[in-house]
Amino acid sequence: EQHWPECTVPLVSITCVTYNHVKFIHDAIQGFLMQETTFPVEILIHDDASSDGTDDIVRAYKAEYPCLIKPIYQTKNQYSQGNKPHEIMRSLQQGKYIAVCEGDDYWTDPRKLQIQVNYLETHPACVVSGHDAFIVDAQGTRISESKLPDSFKRDLSAEELLYGRARILTLSAVYRNVLPREPIAERRHILNGDNFTTALLGQFGGSKYHKEIKPACYR
């Protein structure tokens, strides 16, 4: 509902990677659009050559929100060629902060971004924040009330992030845009890219756990 001048630089870049999520991408995008913020955002959606019509849904949303939604459409699947979609998107992210949500997950709390950004703006020693998620199956049946182990429902130190002793749910993460914009060669040899990103962020600070944010949905 906000209207910003065309040249406005977004404070947050919402980053969404999707592939054959035709049944789910609507929920993800609606979770982005429901956010109530006092700052501008951009929604970057990378469709990795979906063959099920996911890209058609993204195009329809782009037509409705042309200044807000910024899609990247691939004609060949990049992931299968060893190219990481999140690496591809990094050079396009304008925001001071990055928020992440895959195309088959979705947010449920309209104040999520505002809460996380407010905290990061006032706590410079914190580089990333997150929250919990519940789990549903492909049919939408809730199969777990919490994806995050209780031992990680707390603030974490920079050392814990740096040395892989942290767990932050990717679909919940909002972090400072401090990572290299060019591809990191070592990432090709890493099975769990989320943990790799968390370790990189540990060079810049610790993390905050927001128990007050409603859990997102992990499918």
PDB file of C-alpha atoms in Angstrom:
ATOM      1  CA  GLU A   1       0.000   0.000   0.000  1.00  0.00           C
ATOM      2  CA  GLN A   2       3.036   2.259   0.242  1.00  0.00           C
ATOM      3  CA  HIS A   3       4.116   4.435  -2.655  1.00  0.00           C
ATOM      4  CA  TRP A   4       7.789   5.331  -2.922  1.00  0.00           C
ATOM      5  CA  PRO A   5       9.531   7.347  -5.653  1.00  0.00           C
ATOM      6  CA  GLU A   6      11.042   5.189  -8.396  1.00  0.00           C
ATOM      7  CA  CYS A   7      14.613   5.989  -7.355  1.00  0.00           C
ATOM      8  CA  THR A   8      14.065   4.909  -3.725  1.00  0.00           C
ATOM      9  CA  VAL A   9      16.646   2.374  -2.533  1.00  0.00           C
ATOM     10  CA  PRO A  10      14.923  -0.423  -0.556  1.00  0.00           C
ATOM     11  CA  LEU A  11      16.001  -0.980   3.029  1.00  0.00           C
ATOM     12  CA  VAL A  12      15.242  -4.722   2.728  1.00  0.00           C
ATOM     13  CA  SER A  13      15.732  -7.087  -0.198  1.00  0.00           C
ATOM     14  CA  ILE A  14      13.384 -10.053   0.151  1.00  0.00           C
ATOM     15  CA  THR A  15      15.049 -12.948  -1.667  1.00  0.00           C
ATOM     16  CA  CYS A  16      13.020 -15.922  -2.913  1.00  0.00           C
ATOM     17  CA  VAL A  17      14.346 -18.897  -4.897  1.00  0.00           C
ATOM     18  CA  THR A  18      11.666 -21.027  -6.522  1.00  0.00           C
ATOM     19  CA  TYR A  19      11.544 -24.119  -8.712  1.00  0.00           C
ATOM     20  CA  ASN A  20       8.372 -26.045  -9.616  1.00  0.00           C
ATOM     21  CA  HIS A  21       6.442 -24.560  -6.716  1.00  0.00           C
ATOM     22  CA  VAL A  22       3.230 -23.863  -8.622  1.00  0.00           C
ATOM     23  CA  LYS A  23       1.093 -25.091  -5.687  1.00  0.00           C
ATOM     24  CA  PHE A  24       3.003 -23.041  -3.132  1.00  0.00           C
ATOM     25  CA  ILE A  25       4.479 -19.845  -4.595  1.00  0.00           C
ATOM     26  CA  HIS A  26       1.226 -17.908  -4.077  1.00  0.00           C
ATOM     27  CA  ASP A  27       1.500 -18.421  -0.291  1.00  0.00           C
ATOM     28  CA  ALA A  28       5.120 -17.261  -0.293  1.00  0.00           C
ATOM     29  CA  ILE A  29       4.395 -14.068  -2.232  1.00  0.00           C
ATOM     30  CA  GLN A  30       1.335 -13.273  -0.123  1.00  0.00           C
ATOM     31  CA  GLY A  31       3.546 -13.585   2.960  1.00  0.00           C
ATOM     32  CA  PHE A  32       5.807 -10.911   1.474  1.00  0.00           C
ATOM     33  CA  LEU A  33       2.965  -8.606   0.473  1.00  0.00           C
ATOM     34  CA  MET A  34       1.306  -8.779   3.910  1.00  0.00           C
ATOM     35  CA  GLN A  35       4.316  -7.216   5.626  1.00  0.00           C
ATOM     36  CA  GLU A  36       3.568  -3.955   7.435  1.00  0.00           C
ATOM     37  CA  THR A  37       6.681  -1.792   7.319  1.00  0.00           C
ATOM     38  CA  THR A  38       7.667   1.837   7.661  1.00  0.00           C
ATOM     39  CA  PHE A  39      10.442   1.330   5.076  1.00  0.00           C
ATOM     40  CA  PRO A  40      10.634   0.339   1.392  1.00  0.00           C
ATOM     41  CA  VAL A  41      11.371  -3.229   0.321  1.00  0.00           C
ATOM     42  CA  GLU A  42      12.037  -5.076  -2.927  1.00  0.00           C
ATOM     43  CA  ILE A  43      11.006  -8.649  -3.693  1.00  0.00           C
ATOM     44  CA  LEU A  44      13.552 -10.573  -5.771  1.00  0.00           C
ATOM     45  CA  ILE A  45      12.202 -13.884  -7.100  1.00  0.00           C
ATOM     46  CA  HIS A  46      14.537 -16.261  -8.934  1.00  0.00           C
ATOM     47  CA  ASP A  47      12.642 -18.891 -10.933  1.00  0.00           C
ATOM     48  CA  ASP A  48      15.118 -21.627 -11.861  1.00  0.00           C
ATOM     49  CA  ALA A  49      13.470 -22.692 -15.145  1.00  0.00           C
ATOM     50  CA  SER A  50      10.312 -24.153 -13.620  1.00  0.00           C
ATOM     51  CA  SER A  51       8.315 -26.414 -15.932  1.00  0.00           C
ATOM     52  CA  ASP A  52       5.028 -26.454 -13.993  1.00  0.00           C
ATOM     53  CA  GLY A  53       3.792 -22.877 -14.477  1.00  0.00           C
ATOM     54  CA  THR A  54       5.421 -21.327 -11.416  1.00  0.00           C
ATOM     55  CA  ASP A  55       6.852 -18.603 -13.647  1.00  0.00           C
ATOM     56  CA  ASP A  56       3.356 -17.725 -14.915  1.00  0.00           C
ATOM     57  CA  ILE A  57       2.241 -16.984 -11.350  1.00  0.00           C
ATOM     58  CA  VAL A  58       5.316 -14.848 -10.762  1.00  0.00           C
ATOM     59  CA  ARG A  59       4.629 -12.950 -14.003  1.00  0.00           C
ATOM     60  CA  ALA A  60       1.064 -12.254 -12.883  1.00  0.00           C
ATOM     61  CA  TYR A  61       2.258 -10.813  -9.573  1.00  0.00           C
ATOM     62  CA  LYS A  62       4.917  -8.784 -11.393  1.00  0.00           C
ATOM     63  CA  ALA A  63       2.198  -7.289 -13.597  1.00  0.00           C
ATOM     64  CA  GLU A  64       0.192  -6.298 -10.503  1.00  0.00           C
ATOM     65  CA  TYR A  65       3.167  -4.980  -8.499  1.00  0.00           C
ATOM     66  CA  PRO A  66       5.674  -3.847 -11.157  1.00  0.00           C
ATOM     67  CA  CYS A  67       7.745  -1.610  -8.858  1.00  0.00           C
ATOM     68  CA  LEU A  68       7.902  -4.063  -5.984  1.00  0.00           C
ATOM     69  CA  ILE A  69       8.477  -7.505  -7.523  1.00  0.00           C
ATOM     70  CA  LYS A  70      11.684  -8.026  -9.497  1.00  0.00           C
ATOM     71  CA  PRO A  71      11.838 -11.490 -11.070  1.00  0.00           C
ATOM     72  CA  ILE A  72      14.751 -13.373 -12.597  1.00  0.00           C
ATOM     73  CA  TYR A  73      13.636 -16.053 -15.084  1.00  0.00           C
ATOM     74  CA  GLN A  74      16.078 -18.755 -16.105  1.00  0.00           C
ATOM     75  CA  THR A  75      15.710 -20.732 -19.334  1.00  0.00           C
ATOM     76  CA  LYS A  76      18.082 -23.450 -18.092  1.00  0.00           C
ATOM     77  CA  ASN A  77      18.097 -24.807 -14.548  1.00  0.00           C
ATOM     78  CA  GLN A  78      21.101 -23.223 -12.852  1.00  0.00           C
ATOM     79  CA  TYR A  79      21.180 -25.432  -9.766  1.00  0.00           C
ATOM     80  CA  SER A  80      21.687 -28.574 -11.875  1.00  0.00           C
ATOM     81  CA  GLN A  81      24.707 -26.884 -13.483  1.00  0.00           C
ATOM     82  CA  GLY A  82      26.332 -26.223 -10.133  1.00  0.00           C
ATOM     83  CA  ASN A  83      25.311 -22.563  -9.979  1.00  0.00           C
ATOM     84  CA  LYS A  84      23.724 -21.446  -6.713  1.00  0.00           C
ATOM     85  CA  PRO A  85      20.656 -19.232  -7.266  1.00  0.00           C
ATOM     86  CA  HIS A  86      21.343 -17.250  -4.099  1.00  0.00           C
ATOM     87  CA  GLU A  87      24.823 -16.449  -5.421  1.00  0.00           C
ATOM     88  CA  ILE A  88      23.265 -15.267  -8.680  1.00  0.00           C
ATOM     89  CA  MET A  89      20.894 -12.956  -6.799  1.00  0.00           C
ATOM     90  CA  ARG A  90      23.486 -11.449  -4.479  1.00  0.00           C
ATOM     91  CA  SER A  91      24.680  -8.877  -6.999  1.00  0.00           C
ATOM     92  CA  LEU A  92      21.074  -7.690  -7.459  1.00  0.00           C
ATOM     93  CA  GLN A  93      20.275  -7.125  -3.784  1.00  0.00           C
ATOM     94  CA  GLN A  94      20.092  -3.395  -3.085  1.00  0.00           C
ATOM     95  CA  GLY A  95      18.895  -3.518   0.506  1.00  0.00           C
ATOM     96  CA  LYS A  96      20.860  -2.829   3.657  1.00  0.00           C
ATOM     97  CA  TYR A  97      19.251  -6.032   4.937  1.00  0.00           C
ATOM     98  CA  ILE A  98      18.454  -9.351   3.272  1.00  0.00           C
ATOM     99  CA  ALA A  99      15.387 -11.435   4.139  1.00  0.00           C
ATOM    100  CA  VAL A 100      15.141 -14.995   2.842  1.00  0.00           C
ATOM    101  CA  CYS A 101      12.201 -17.298   2.080  1.00  0.00           C
ATOM    102  CA  GLU A 102      12.094 -20.168  -0.421  1.00  0.00           C
ATOM    103  CA  GLY A 103       9.151 -20.493  -2.803  1.00  0.00           C
ATOM    104  CA  ASP A 104       7.559 -23.417  -0.968  1.00  0.00           C
ATOM    105  CA  ASP A 105       7.679 -21.759   2.488  1.00  0.00           C
ATOM    106  CA  TYR A 106       5.806 -18.705   3.773  1.00  0.00           C
ATOM    107  CA  TRP A 107       5.686 -16.110   6.548  1.00  0.00           C
ATOM    108  CA  THR A 108       2.678 -15.729   8.837  1.00  0.00           C
ATOM    109  CA  ASP A 109       3.453 -12.614  10.892  1.00  0.00           C
ATOM    110  CA  PRO A 110       2.796  -9.253   9.162  1.00  0.00           C
ATOM    111  CA  ARG A 111       5.162  -7.491  11.603  1.00  0.00           C
ATOM    112  CA  LYS A 112       8.056  -9.902  11.036  1.00  0.00           C
ATOM    113  CA  LEU A 113      10.263  -7.626   8.927  1.00  0.00           C
ATOM    114  CA  GLN A 114       9.571  -4.533  11.018  1.00  0.00           C
ATOM    115  CA  ILE A 115      10.493  -6.312  14.263  1.00  0.00           C
ATOM    116  CA  GLN A 116      13.699  -7.798  12.895  1.00  0.00           C
ATOM    117  CA  VAL A 117      14.884  -4.646  11.137  1.00  0.00           C
ATOM    118  CA  ASN A 118      14.125  -2.479  14.190  1.00  0.00           C
ATOM    119  CA  TYR A 119      16.356  -4.740  16.267  1.00  0.00           C
ATOM    120  CA  LEU A 120      19.216  -4.816  13.766  1.00  0.00           C
ATOM    121  CA  GLU A 121      19.077  -1.034  13.359  1.00  0.00           C
ATOM    122  CA  THR A 122      19.583  -0.517  17.096  1.00  0.00           C
ATOM    123  CA  HIS A 123      22.006  -3.394  17.839  1.00  0.00           C
ATOM    124  CA  PRO A 124      25.113  -3.040  15.650  1.00  0.00           C
ATOM    125  CA  ALA A 125      26.801  -6.071  17.241  1.00  0.00           C
ATOM    126  CA  CYS A 126      24.063  -8.298  15.812  1.00  0.00           C
ATOM    127  CA  VAL A 127      24.405  -9.379  12.173  1.00  0.00           C
ATOM    128  CA  VAL A 128      21.388 -11.675  11.754  1.00  0.00           C
ATOM    129  CA  SER A 129      18.092 -12.450  13.465  1.00  0.00           C
ATOM    130  CA  GLY A 130      15.595 -15.270  13.147  1.00  0.00           C
ATOM    131  CA  HIS A 131      12.612 -17.036  14.656  1.00  0.00           C
ATOM    132  CA  ASP A 132      10.844 -20.407  14.690  1.00  0.00           C
ATOM    133  CA  ALA A 133       8.703 -22.206  12.100  1.00  0.00           C
ATOM    134  CA  PHE A 134       6.127 -24.970  12.121  1.00  0.00           C
ATOM    135  CA  ILE A 135       6.285 -27.775   9.552  1.00  0.00           C
ATOM    136  CA  VAL A 136       3.594 -28.875   7.090  1.00  0.00           C
ATOM    137  CA  ASP A 137       3.615 -31.583   4.435  1.00  0.00           C
ATOM    138  CA  ALA A 138       2.873 -31.066   0.728  1.00  0.00           C
ATOM    139  CA  GLN A 139      -0.871 -31.270   1.427  1.00  0.00           C
ATOM    140  CA  GLY A 140      -0.701 -28.552   4.073  1.00  0.00           C
ATOM    141  CA  THR A 141      -1.150 -30.840   7.074  1.00  0.00           C
ATOM    142  CA  ARG A 142       0.777 -29.567  10.086  1.00  0.00           C
ATOM    143  CA  ILE A 143       3.188 -32.298  11.208  1.00  0.00           C
ATOM    144  CA  SER A 144       5.306 -30.392  13.745  1.00  0.00           C
ATOM    145  CA  GLU A 145       4.804 -27.259  15.840  1.00  0.00           C
ATOM    146  CA  SER A 146       8.480 -26.353  15.837  1.00  0.00           C
ATOM    147  CA  LYS A 147      11.341 -26.880  13.385  1.00  0.00           C
ATOM    148  CA  LEU A 148      13.986 -25.232  15.541  1.00  0.00           C
ATOM    149  CA  PRO A 149      15.462 -27.311  18.399  1.00  0.00           C
ATOM    150  CA  ASP A 150      14.933 -25.738  21.825  1.00  0.00           C
ATOM    151  CA  SER A 151      18.690 -25.409  22.345  1.00  0.00           C
ATOM    152  CA  PHE A 152      18.817 -22.831  19.523  1.00  0.00           C
ATOM    153  CA  LYS A 153      15.842 -20.749  20.634  1.00  0.00           C
ATOM    154  CA  ARG A 154      18.172 -18.099  22.020  1.00  0.00           C
ATOM    155  CA  ASP A 155      20.622 -15.420  21.003  1.00  0.00           C
ATOM    156  CA  LEU A 156      23.897 -16.783  19.625  1.00  0.00           C
ATOM    157  CA  SER A 157      27.419 -15.388  19.758  1.00  0.00           C
ATOM    158  CA  ALA A 158      29.550 -14.515  16.747  1.00  0.00           C
ATOM    159  CA  GLU A 159      31.850 -17.400  17.675  1.00  0.00           C
ATOM    160  CA  GLU A 160      28.962 -19.881  17.630  1.00  0.00           C
ATOM    161  CA  LEU A 161      27.967 -18.705  14.162  1.00  0.00           C
ATOM    162  CA  LEU A 162      31.528 -18.677  12.866  1.00  0.00           C
ATOM    163  CA  TYR A 163      32.379 -22.199  14.021  1.00  0.00           C
ATOM    164  CA  GLY A 164      29.158 -23.889  12.932  1.00  0.00           C
ATOM    165  CA  ARG A 165      27.654 -24.217  16.404  1.00  0.00           C
ATOM    166  CA  ALA A 166      24.548 -22.235  15.458  1.00  0.00           C
ATOM    167  CA  ARG A 167      21.267 -22.948  13.753  1.00  0.00           C
ATOM    168  CA  ILE A 168      19.120 -20.216  12.236  1.00  0.00           C
ATOM    169  CA  LEU A 169      16.171 -21.203  10.064  1.00  0.00           C
ATOM    170  CA  THR A 170      16.763 -19.836   6.580  1.00  0.00           C
ATOM    171  CA  LEU A 171      13.123 -18.889   6.002  1.00  0.00           C
ATOM    172  CA  SER A 172      13.276 -16.774   9.168  1.00  0.00           C
ATOM    173  CA  ALA A 173      16.585 -15.007   8.596  1.00  0.00           C
ATOM    174  CA  VAL A 174      17.064 -11.274   8.158  1.00  0.00           C
ATOM    175  CA  TYR A 175      20.731 -10.286   7.980  1.00  0.00           C
ATOM    176  CA  ARG A 176      22.963  -7.383   7.124  1.00  0.00           C
ATOM    177  CA  ASN A 177      24.037  -7.146   3.491  1.00  0.00           C
ATOM    178  CA  VAL A 178      27.720  -7.680   4.306  1.00  0.00           C
ATOM    179  CA  LEU A 179      28.610 -10.826   2.332  1.00  0.00           C
ATOM    180  CA  PRO A 180      30.742 -10.702  -0.846  1.00  0.00           C
ATOM    181  CA  ARG A 181      28.715  -9.917  -3.945  1.00  0.00           C
ATOM    182  CA  GLU A 182      30.852 -12.132  -6.151  1.00  0.00           C
ATOM    183  CA  PRO A 183      30.473 -15.959  -6.048  1.00  0.00           C
ATOM    184  CA  ILE A 184      32.513 -17.720  -3.348  1.00  0.00           C
ATOM    185  CA  ALA A 185      34.446 -20.597  -4.898  1.00  0.00           C
ATOM    186  CA  GLU A 186      34.405 -22.763  -1.750  1.00  0.00           C
ATOM    187  CA  ARG A 187      30.617 -22.793  -1.727  1.00  0.00           C
ATOM    188  CA  ARG A 188      30.603 -25.309  -4.596  1.00  0.00           C
ATOM    189  CA  HIS A 189      32.083 -27.891  -2.226  1.00  0.00           C
ATOM    190  CA  ILE A 190      29.578 -27.290   0.588  1.00  0.00           C
ATOM    191  CA  LEU A 191      26.529 -29.526   0.956  1.00  0.00           C
ATOM    192  CA  ASN A 192      24.675 -27.272   3.415  1.00  0.00           C
ATOM    193  CA  GLY A 193      24.803 -23.769   1.981  1.00  0.00           C
ATOM    194  CA  ASP A 194      22.682 -22.374   4.832  1.00  0.00           C
ATOM    195  CA  ASN A 195      25.276 -23.327   7.447  1.00  0.00           C
ATOM    196  CA  PHE A 196      28.001 -21.902   5.218  1.00  0.00           C
ATOM    197  CA  THR A 197      26.182 -18.569   5.033  1.00  0.00           C
ATOM    198  CA  THR A 198      25.693 -18.537   8.817  1.00  0.00           C
ATOM    199  CA  ALA A 199      29.410 -19.150   9.333  1.00  0.00           C
ATOM    200  CA  LEU A 200      30.292 -16.298   6.970  1.00  0.00           C
ATOM    201  CA  LEU A 201      27.948 -13.965   8.842  1.00  0.00           C
ATOM    202  CA  GLY A 202      29.700 -14.897  12.099  1.00  0.00           C
ATOM    203  CA  GLN A 203      32.632 -12.756  10.976  1.00  0.00           C
ATOM    204  CA  PHE A 204      30.418  -9.699  11.499  1.00  0.00           C
ATOM    205  CA  GLY A 205      28.498 -10.380  14.721  1.00  0.00           C
ATOM    206  CA  GLY A 206      26.076 -12.584  16.608  1.00  0.00           C
ATOM    207  CA  SER A 207      22.390 -13.401  16.188  1.00  0.00           C
ATOM    208  CA  LYS A 208      19.071 -12.540  17.829  1.00  0.00           C
ATOM    209  CA  TYR A 209      16.190 -14.992  18.376  1.00  0.00           C
ATOM    210  CA  HIS A 210      12.733 -13.381  18.241  1.00  0.00           C
ATOM    211  CA  LYS A 211      10.283 -15.477  20.233  1.00  0.00           C
ATOM    212  CA  GLU A 212       7.657 -12.748  19.767  1.00  0.00           C
ATOM    213  CA  ILE A 213       7.401 -13.363  16.009  1.00  0.00           C
ATOM    214  CA  LYS A 214       4.774 -15.858  14.916  1.00  0.00           C
ATOM    215  CA  PRO A 215       6.376 -19.015  13.472  1.00  0.00           C
ATOM    216  CA  ALA A 216       6.687 -19.160   9.701  1.00  0.00           C
ATOM    217  CA  CYS A 217       5.672 -22.213   7.690  1.00  0.00           C
ATOM    218  CA  TYR A 218       8.315 -24.690   6.503  1.00  0.00           C
ATOM    219  CA  ARG A 219       7.027 -27.129   3.902  1.00  0.00           C
TER     220      ARG A 219
END
